[in-house]
PDB file of C-alpha atoms in Angstrom:
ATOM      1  CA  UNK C   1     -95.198  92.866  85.141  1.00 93.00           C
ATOM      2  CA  UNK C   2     -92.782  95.054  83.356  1.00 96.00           C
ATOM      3  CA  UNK C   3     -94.219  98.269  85.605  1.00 98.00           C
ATOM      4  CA  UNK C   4     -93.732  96.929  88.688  1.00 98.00           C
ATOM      5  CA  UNK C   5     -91.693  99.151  91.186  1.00 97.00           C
ATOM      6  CA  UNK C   6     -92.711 101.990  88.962  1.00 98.00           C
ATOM      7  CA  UNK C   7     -95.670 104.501  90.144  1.00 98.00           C
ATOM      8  CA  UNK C   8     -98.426 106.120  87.827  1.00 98.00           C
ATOM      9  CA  UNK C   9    -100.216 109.763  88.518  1.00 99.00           C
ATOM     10  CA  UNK C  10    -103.115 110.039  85.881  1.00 98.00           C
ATOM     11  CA  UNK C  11    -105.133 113.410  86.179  1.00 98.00           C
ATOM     12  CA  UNK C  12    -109.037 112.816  84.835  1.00 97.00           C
ATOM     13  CA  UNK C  13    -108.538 109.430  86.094  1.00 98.00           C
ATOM     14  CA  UNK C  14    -111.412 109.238  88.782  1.00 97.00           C
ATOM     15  CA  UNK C  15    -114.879 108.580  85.977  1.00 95.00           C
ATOM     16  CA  UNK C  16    -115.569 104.528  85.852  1.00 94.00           C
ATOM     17  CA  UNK C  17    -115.243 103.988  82.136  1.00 91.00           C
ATOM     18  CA  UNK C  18    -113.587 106.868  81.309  1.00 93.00           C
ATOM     19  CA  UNK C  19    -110.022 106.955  79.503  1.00 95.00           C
ATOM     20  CA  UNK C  20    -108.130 107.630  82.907  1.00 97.00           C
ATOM     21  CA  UNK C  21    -109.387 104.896  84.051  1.00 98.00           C
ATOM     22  CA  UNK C  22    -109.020 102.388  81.305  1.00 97.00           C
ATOM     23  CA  UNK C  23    -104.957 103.411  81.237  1.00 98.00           C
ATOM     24  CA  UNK C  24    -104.789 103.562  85.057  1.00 98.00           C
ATOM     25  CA  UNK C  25    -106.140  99.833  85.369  1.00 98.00           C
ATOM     26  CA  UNK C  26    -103.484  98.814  82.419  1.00 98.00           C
ATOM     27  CA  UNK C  27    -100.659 100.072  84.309  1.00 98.00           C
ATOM     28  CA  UNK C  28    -101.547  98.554  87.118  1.00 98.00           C
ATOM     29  CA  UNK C  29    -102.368  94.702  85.623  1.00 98.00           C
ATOM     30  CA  UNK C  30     -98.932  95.444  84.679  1.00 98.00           C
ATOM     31  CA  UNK C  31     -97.315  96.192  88.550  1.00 98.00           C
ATOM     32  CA  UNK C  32     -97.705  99.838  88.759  1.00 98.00           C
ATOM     33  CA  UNK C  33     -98.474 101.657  91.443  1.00 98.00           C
ATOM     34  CA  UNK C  34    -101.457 104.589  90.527  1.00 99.00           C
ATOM     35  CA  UNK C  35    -102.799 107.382  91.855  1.00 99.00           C
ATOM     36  CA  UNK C  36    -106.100 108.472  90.835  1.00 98.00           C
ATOM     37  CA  UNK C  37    -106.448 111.904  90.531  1.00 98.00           C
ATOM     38  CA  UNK C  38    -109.325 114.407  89.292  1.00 98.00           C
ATOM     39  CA  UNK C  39    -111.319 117.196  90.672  1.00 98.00           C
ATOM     40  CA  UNK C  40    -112.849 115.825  93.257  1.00 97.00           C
ATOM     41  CA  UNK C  41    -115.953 117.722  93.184  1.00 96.00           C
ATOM     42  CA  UNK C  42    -118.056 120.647  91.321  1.00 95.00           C
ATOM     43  CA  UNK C  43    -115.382 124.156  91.791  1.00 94.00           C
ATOM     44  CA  UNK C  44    -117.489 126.143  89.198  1.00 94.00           C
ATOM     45  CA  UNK C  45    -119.356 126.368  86.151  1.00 91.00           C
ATOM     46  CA  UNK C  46    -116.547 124.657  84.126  1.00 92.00           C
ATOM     47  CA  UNK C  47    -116.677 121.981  86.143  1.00 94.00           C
ATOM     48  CA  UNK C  48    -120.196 120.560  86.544  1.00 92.00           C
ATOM     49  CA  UNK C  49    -121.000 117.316  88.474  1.00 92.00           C
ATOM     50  CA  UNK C  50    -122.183 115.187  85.869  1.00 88.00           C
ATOM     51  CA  UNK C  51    -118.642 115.899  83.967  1.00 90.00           C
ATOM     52  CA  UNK C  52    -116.249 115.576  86.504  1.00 91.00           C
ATOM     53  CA  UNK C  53    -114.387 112.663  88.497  1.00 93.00           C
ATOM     54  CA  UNK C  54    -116.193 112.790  92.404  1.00 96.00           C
ATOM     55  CA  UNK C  55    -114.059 111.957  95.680  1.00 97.00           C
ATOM     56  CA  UNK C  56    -116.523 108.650  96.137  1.00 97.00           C
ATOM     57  CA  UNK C  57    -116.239 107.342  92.618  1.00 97.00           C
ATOM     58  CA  UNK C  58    -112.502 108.078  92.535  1.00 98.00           C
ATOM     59  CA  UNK C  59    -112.192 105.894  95.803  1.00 98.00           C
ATOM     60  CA  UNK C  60    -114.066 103.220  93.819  1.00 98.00           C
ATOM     61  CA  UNK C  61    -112.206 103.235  90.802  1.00 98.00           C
ATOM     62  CA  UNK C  62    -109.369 102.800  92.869  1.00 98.00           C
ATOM     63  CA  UNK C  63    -110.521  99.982  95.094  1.00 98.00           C
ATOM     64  CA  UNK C  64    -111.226  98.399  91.593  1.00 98.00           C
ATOM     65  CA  UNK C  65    -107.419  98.499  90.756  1.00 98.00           C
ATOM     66  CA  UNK C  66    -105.721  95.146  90.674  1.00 98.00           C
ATOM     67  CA  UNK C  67    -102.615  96.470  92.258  1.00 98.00           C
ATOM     68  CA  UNK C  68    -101.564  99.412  95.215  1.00 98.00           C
ATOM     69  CA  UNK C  69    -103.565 102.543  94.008  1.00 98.00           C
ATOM     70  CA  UNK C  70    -104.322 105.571  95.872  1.00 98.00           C
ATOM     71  CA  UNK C  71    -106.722 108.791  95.359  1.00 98.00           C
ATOM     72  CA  UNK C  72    -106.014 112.663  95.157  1.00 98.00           C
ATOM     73  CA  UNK C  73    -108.181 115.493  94.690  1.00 98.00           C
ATOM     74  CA  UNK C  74    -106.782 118.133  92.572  1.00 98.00           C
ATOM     75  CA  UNK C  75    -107.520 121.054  90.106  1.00 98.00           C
ATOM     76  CA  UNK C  76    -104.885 120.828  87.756  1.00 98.00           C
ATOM     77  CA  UNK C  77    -105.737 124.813  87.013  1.00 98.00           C
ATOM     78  CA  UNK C  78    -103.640 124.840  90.213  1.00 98.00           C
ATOM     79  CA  UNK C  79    -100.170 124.846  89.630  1.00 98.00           C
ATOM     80  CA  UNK C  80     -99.801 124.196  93.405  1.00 98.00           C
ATOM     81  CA  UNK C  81    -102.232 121.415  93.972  1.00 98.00           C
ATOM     82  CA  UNK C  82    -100.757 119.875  90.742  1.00 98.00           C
ATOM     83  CA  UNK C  83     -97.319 119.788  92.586  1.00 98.00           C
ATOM     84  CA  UNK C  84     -98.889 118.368  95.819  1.00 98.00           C
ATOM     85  CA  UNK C  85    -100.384 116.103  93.902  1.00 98.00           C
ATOM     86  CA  UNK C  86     -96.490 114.997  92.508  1.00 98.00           C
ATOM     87  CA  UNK C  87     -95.481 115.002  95.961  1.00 98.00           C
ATOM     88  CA  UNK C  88     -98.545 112.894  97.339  1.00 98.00           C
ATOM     89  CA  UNK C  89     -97.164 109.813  94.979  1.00 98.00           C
ATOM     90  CA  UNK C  90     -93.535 109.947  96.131  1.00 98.00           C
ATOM     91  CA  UNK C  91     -95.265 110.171  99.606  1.00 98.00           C
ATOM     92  CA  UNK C  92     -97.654 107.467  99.424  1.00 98.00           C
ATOM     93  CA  UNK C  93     -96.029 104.946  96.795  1.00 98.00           C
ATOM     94  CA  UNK C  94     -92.642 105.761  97.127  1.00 98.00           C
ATOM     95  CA  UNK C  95     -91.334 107.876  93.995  1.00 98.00           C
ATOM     96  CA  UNK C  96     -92.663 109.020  90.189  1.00 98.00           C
ATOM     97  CA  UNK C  97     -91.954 107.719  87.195  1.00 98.00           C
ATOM     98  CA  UNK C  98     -94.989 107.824  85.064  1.00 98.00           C
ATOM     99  CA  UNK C  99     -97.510 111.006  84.473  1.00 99.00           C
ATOM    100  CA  UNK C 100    -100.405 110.888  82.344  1.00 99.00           C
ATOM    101  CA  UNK C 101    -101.910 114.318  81.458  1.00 98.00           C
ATOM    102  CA  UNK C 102    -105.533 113.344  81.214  1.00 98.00           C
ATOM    103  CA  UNK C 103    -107.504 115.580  82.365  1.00 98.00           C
ATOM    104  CA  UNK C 104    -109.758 117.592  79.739  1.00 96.00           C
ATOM    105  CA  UNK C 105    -112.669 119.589  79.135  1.00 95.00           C
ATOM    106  CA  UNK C 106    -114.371 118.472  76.153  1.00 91.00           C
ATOM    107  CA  UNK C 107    -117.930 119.203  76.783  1.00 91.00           C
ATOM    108  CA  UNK C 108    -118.062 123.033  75.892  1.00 94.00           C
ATOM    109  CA  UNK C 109    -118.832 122.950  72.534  1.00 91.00           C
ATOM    110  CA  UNK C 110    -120.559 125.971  71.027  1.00 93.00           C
ATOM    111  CA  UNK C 111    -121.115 127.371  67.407  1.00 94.00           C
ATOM    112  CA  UNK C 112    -117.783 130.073  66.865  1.00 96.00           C
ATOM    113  CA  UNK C 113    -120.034 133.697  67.763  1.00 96.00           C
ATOM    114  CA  UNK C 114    -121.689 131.898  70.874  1.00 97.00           C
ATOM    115  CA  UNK C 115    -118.125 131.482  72.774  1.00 96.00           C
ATOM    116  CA  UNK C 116    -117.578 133.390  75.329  1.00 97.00           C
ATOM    117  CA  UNK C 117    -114.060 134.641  77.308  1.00 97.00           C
ATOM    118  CA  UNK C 118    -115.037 132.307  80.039  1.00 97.00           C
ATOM    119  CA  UNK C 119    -115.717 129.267  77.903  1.00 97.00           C
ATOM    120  CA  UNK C 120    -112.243 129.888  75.890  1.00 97.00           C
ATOM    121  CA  UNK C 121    -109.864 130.587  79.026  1.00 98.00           C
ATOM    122  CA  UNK C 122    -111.684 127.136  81.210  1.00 97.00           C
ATOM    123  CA  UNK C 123    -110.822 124.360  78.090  1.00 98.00           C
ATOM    124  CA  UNK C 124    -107.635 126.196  77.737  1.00 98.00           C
ATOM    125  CA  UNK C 125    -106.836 126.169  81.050  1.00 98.00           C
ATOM    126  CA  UNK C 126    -107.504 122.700  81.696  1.00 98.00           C
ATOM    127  CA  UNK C 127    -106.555 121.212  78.761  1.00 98.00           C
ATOM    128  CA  UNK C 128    -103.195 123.274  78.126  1.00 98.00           C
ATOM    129  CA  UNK C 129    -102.302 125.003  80.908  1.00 98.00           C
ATOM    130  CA  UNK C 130    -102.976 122.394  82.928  1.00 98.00           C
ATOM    131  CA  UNK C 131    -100.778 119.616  80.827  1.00 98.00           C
ATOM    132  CA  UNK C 132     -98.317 122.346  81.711  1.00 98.00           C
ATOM    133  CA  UNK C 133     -98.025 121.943  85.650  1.00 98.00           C
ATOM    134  CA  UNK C 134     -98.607 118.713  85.000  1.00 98.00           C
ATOM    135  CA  UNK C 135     -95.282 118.402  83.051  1.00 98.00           C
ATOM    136  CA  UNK C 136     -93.591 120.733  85.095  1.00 98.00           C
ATOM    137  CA  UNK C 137     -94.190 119.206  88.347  1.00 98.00           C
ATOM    138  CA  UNK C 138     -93.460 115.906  87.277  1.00 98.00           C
ATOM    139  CA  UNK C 139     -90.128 116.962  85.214  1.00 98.00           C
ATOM    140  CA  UNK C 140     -88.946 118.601  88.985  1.00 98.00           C
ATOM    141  CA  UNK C 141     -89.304 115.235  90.871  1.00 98.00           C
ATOM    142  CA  UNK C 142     -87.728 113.372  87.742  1.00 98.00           C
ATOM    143  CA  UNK C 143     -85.114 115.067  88.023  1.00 98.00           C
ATOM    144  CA  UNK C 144     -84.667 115.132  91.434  1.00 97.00           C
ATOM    145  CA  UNK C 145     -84.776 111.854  91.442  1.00 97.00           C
ATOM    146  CA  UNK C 146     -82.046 111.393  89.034  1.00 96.00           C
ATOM    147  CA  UNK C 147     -79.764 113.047  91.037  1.00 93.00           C
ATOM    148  CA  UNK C 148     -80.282 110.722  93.817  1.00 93.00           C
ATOM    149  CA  UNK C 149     -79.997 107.475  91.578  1.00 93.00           C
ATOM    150  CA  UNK C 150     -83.316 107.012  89.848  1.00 93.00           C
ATOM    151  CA  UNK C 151     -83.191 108.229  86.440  1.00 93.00           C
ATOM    152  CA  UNK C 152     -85.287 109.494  83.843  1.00 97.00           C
ATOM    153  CA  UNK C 153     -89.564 109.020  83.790  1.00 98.00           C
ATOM    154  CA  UNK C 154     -92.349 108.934  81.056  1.00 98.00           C
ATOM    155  CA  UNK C 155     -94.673 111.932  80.335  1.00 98.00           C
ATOM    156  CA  UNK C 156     -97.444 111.622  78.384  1.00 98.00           C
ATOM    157  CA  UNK C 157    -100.526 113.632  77.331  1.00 98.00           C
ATOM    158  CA  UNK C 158    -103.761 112.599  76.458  1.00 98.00           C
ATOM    159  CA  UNK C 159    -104.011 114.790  73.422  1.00 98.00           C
ATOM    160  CA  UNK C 160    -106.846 113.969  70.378  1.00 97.00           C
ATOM    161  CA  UNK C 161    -107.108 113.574  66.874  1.00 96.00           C
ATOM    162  CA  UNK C 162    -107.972 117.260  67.504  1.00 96.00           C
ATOM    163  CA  UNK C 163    -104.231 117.861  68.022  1.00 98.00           C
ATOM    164  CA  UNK C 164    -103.722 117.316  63.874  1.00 97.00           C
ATOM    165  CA  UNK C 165    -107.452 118.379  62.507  1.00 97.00           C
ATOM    166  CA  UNK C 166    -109.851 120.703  63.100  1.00 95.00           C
ATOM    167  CA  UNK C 167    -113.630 120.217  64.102  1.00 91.00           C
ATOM    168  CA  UNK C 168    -116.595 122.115  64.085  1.00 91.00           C
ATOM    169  CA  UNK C 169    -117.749 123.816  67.556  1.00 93.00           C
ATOM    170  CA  UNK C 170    -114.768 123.112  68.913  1.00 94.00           C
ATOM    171  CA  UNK C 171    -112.257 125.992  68.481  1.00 97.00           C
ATOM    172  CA  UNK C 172    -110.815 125.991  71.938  1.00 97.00           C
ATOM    173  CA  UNK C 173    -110.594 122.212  72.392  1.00 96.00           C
ATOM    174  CA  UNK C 174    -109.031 121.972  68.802  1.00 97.00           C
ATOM    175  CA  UNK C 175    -106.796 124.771  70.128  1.00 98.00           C
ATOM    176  CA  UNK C 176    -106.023 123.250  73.716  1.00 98.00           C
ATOM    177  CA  UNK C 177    -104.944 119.913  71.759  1.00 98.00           C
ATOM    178  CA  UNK C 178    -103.014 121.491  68.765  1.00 98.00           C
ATOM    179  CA  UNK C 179    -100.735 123.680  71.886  1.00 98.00           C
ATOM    180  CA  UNK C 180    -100.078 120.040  73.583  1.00 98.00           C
ATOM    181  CA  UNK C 181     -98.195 118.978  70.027  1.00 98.00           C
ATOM    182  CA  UNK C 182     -95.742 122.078  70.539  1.00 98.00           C
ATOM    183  CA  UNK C 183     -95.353 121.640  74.095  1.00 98.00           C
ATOM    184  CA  UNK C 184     -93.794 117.673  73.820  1.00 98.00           C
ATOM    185  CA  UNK C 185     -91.535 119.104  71.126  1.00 98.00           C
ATOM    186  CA  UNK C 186     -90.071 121.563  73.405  1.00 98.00           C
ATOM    187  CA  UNK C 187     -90.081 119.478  76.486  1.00 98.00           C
ATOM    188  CA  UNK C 188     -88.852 116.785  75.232  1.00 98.00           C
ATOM    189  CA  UNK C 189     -85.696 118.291  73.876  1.00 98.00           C
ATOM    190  CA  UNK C 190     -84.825 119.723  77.313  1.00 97.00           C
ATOM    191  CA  UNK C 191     -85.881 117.049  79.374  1.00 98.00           C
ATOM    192  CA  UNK C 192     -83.875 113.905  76.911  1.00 98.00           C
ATOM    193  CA  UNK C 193     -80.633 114.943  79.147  1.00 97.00           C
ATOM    194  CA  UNK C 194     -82.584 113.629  82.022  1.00 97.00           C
ATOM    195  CA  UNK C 195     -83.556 110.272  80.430  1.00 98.00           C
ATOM    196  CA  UNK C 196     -87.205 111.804  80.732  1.00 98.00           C
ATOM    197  CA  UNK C 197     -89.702 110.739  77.520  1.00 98.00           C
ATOM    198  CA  UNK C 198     -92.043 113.613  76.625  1.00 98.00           C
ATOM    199  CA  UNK C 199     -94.975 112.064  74.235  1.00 98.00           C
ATOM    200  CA  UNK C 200     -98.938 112.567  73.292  1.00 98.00           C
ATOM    201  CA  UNK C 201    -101.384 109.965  72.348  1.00 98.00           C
ATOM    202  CA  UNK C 202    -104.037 111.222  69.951  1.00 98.00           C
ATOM    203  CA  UNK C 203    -107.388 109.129  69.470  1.00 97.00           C
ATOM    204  CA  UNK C 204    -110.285 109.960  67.603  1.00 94.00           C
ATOM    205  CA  UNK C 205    -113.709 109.651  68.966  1.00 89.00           C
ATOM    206  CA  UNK C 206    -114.080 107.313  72.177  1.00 89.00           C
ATOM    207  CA  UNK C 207    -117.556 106.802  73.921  1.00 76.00           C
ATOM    208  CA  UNK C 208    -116.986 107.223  76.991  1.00 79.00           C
ATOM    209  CA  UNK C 209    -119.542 109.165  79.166  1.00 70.00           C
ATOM    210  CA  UNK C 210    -117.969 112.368  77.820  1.00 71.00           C
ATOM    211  CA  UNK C 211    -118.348 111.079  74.395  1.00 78.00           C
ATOM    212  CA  UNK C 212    -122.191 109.943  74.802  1.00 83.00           C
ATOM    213  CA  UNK C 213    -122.339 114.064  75.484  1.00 80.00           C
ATOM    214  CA  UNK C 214    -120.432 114.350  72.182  1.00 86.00           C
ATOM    215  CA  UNK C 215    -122.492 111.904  70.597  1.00 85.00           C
ATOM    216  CA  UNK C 216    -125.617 113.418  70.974  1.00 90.00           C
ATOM    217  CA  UNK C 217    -124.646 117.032  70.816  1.00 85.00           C
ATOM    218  CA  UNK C 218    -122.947 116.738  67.432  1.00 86.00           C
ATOM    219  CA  UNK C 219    -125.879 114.152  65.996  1.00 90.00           C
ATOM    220  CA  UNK C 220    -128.505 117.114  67.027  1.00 91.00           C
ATOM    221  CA  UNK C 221    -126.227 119.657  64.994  1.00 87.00           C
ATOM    222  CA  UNK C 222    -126.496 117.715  62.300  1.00 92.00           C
ATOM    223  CA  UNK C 223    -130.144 116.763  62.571  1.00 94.00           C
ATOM    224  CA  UNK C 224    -130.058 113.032  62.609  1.00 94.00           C
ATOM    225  CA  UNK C 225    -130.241 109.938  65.384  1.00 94.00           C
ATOM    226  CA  UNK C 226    -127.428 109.507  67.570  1.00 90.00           C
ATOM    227  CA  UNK C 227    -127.542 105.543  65.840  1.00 91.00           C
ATOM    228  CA  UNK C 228    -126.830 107.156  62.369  1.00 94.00           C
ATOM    229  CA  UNK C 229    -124.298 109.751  63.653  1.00 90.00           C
ATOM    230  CA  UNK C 230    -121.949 106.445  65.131  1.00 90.00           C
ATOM    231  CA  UNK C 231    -122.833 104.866  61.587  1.00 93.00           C
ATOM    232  CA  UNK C 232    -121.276 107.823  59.573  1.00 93.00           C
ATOM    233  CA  UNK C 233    -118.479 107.745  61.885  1.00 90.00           C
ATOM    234  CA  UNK C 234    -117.838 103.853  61.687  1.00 92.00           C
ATOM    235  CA  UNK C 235    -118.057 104.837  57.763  1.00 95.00           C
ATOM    236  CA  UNK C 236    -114.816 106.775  57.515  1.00 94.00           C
ATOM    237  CA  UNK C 237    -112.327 105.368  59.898  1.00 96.00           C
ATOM    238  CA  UNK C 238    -110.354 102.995  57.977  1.00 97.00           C
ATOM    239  CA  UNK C 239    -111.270 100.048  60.983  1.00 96.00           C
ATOM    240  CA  UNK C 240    -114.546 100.158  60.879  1.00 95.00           C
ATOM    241  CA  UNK C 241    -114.824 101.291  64.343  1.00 93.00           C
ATOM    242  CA  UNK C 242    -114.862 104.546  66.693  1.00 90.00           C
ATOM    243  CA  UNK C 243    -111.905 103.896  69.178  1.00 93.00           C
ATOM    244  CA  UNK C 244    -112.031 102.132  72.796  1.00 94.00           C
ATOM    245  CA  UNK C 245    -110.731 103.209  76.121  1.00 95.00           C
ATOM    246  CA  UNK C 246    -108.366 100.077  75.993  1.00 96.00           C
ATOM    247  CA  UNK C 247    -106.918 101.291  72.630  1.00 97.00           C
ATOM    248  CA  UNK C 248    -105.192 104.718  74.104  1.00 97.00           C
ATOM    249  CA  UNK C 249    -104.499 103.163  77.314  1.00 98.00           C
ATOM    250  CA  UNK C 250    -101.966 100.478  74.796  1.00 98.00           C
ATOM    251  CA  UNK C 251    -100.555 102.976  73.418  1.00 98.00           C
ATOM    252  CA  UNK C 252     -99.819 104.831  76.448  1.00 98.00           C
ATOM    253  CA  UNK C 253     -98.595 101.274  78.430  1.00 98.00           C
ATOM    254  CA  UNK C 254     -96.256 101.251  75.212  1.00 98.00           C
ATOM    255  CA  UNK C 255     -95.153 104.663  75.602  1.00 98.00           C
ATOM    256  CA  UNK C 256     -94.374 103.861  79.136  1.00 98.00           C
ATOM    257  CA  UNK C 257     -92.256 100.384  78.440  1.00 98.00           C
ATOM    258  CA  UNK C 258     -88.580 100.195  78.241  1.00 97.00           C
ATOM    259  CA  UNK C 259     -89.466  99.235  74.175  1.00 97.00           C
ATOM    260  CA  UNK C 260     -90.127 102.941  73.713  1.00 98.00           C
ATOM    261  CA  UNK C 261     -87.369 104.509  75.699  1.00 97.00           C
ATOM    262  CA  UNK C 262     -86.477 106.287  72.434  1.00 98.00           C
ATOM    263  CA  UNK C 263     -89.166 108.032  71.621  1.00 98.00           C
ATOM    264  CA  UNK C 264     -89.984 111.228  72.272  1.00 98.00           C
ATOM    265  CA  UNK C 265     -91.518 114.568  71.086  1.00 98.00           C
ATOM    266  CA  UNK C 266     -94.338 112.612  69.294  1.00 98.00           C
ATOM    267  CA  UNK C 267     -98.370 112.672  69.113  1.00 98.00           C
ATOM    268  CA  UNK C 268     -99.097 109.239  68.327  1.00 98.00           C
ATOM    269  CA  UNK C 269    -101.944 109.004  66.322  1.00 98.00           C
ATOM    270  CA  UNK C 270    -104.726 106.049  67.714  1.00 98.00           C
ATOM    271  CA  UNK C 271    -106.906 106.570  65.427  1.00 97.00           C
ATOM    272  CA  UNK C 272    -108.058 102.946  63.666  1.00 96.00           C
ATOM    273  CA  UNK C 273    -106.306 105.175  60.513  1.00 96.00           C
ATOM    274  CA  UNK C 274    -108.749 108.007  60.679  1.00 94.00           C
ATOM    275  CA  UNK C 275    -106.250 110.209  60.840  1.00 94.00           C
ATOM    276  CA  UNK C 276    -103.307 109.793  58.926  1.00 90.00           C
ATOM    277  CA  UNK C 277    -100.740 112.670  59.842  1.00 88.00           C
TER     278      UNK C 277
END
């Protein structure tokens, strides 16, 4: 149980089977307390119903929790709802030691001239800018918390293998992801005074229900089944296998442990050796 006492916050957390999910439940099998966050509910186009985390699925995923888990609605475009959100786990669980920037658009995919302004500035501001508050509001109660005794915290963004390589129809995601790679390495060089680890995890492809979307959205560009699309993608990874939710939500548990209190300022590749930089 080497998490327990500590408590979790993982944004995009509130979609059974998604990647919040899978690294909220292996915090808590290993004594964390979590808070499932995500939107909540449909606030615009960006954020459609059948893409987003609801307020009655996020109570069941965290009523399917093994340990103390809690829910919180919040738009992490909001840099204020993301702080409530920081001060709803000290509130609830009792203090904050572990943030996981989940949270991400990646279903607005379009060929380069059909972007629009409004496509660009909702996966950036999700995927970057809201990483951002994330790690700002989390670094302010870290460090508060320091000064009253309980030093330093873990940080860590879900990032992508679209952090290291680019992909087609996906400009402002590859963008989004590449920006989260520059923001640990400046983070993490203030926040190291405050014993706080600043860190993404990168992993390719993972079918969740966001990448069934992907699945069959990039198999239709390329004008074959969805079946041969996952064989040509088995094909190149080194593994023999697109990833699973459990593999990132390792890496992040590993990121979290005393074992990698020093590291920081990385994107660790997950990646079955699909991508190898």
């Amino acid at each position: 149980m080497k998490f327990a006492g500590k408590v979790a916050v993982i944004t995009g957390s509130g979609r059974k089977a998604g990647l919040g999910e899978a690294i909220a439940r292996r915090l808590s099998e290993e004594g964390a307390a979590v808070v499932i966050a995500d939107i909540g509910g449909s606030r615009d186009s960006a954020t459609p119903d059948a893409m987003i985390g609801a307020e009655a699925e996020m109570r069941e995923v965290a009523e399917s929790m093994p340990g103390a888990a809690s829910t919180f609605s919040c738009d992490v475009r909001d840099p204020d709802q993301v702080r409530a959100l920081a001060a709803h786990a000290v509130a609830t669980h009792g203090s904050l030691d572990i943030w996981v920037n989940n949270a991400g658009i990646g279903y607005i995919m379009k060929p380069l001239g059909e972007v629009s302004a409004d496509d660009w500035r909702a996966v950036i501001d999700v995927n970057l800018t809201g990483a951002w508050f994330g790690l700002q509001a989390a670094a302010e109660v870290m460090i508060e918390q320091g000064h009253a005794g309980r030093r330093g915290g873990r940080i860590i963004n879900i990032a992508s293998q679209a952090a290291k390589s680019g992909f087609m129809h996906a400009q402002a995601y590859t963008a989004s992801k590449h920006g989260l790679v520059g923001l640990v390495r400046s983070a993490s060089i203030e926040l190291g005074a405050h014993g706080i680890t600043v860190n993404n995890v990168c992993p390719n492809h993972v079918t969740t229900g966001l990448g069934k979307w992907q699945n069959e959205h990039f198999a239709a560009v390329q004008g074959i089944s969805v079946e041969q699309y996952l064989k040509n993608m088995a094909a190149r990874i080194p593994l023999g296998r697109p990833g699973l939710p459990e593999d990132t939500a390792n890496a992040v548990a590993f990121l979290c442990s005393a074992e990698a209190s020093y590291i920081t300022g990385e994107s660790m590749n997950v990646s079955g050796g699909e991508e190898p930089h």
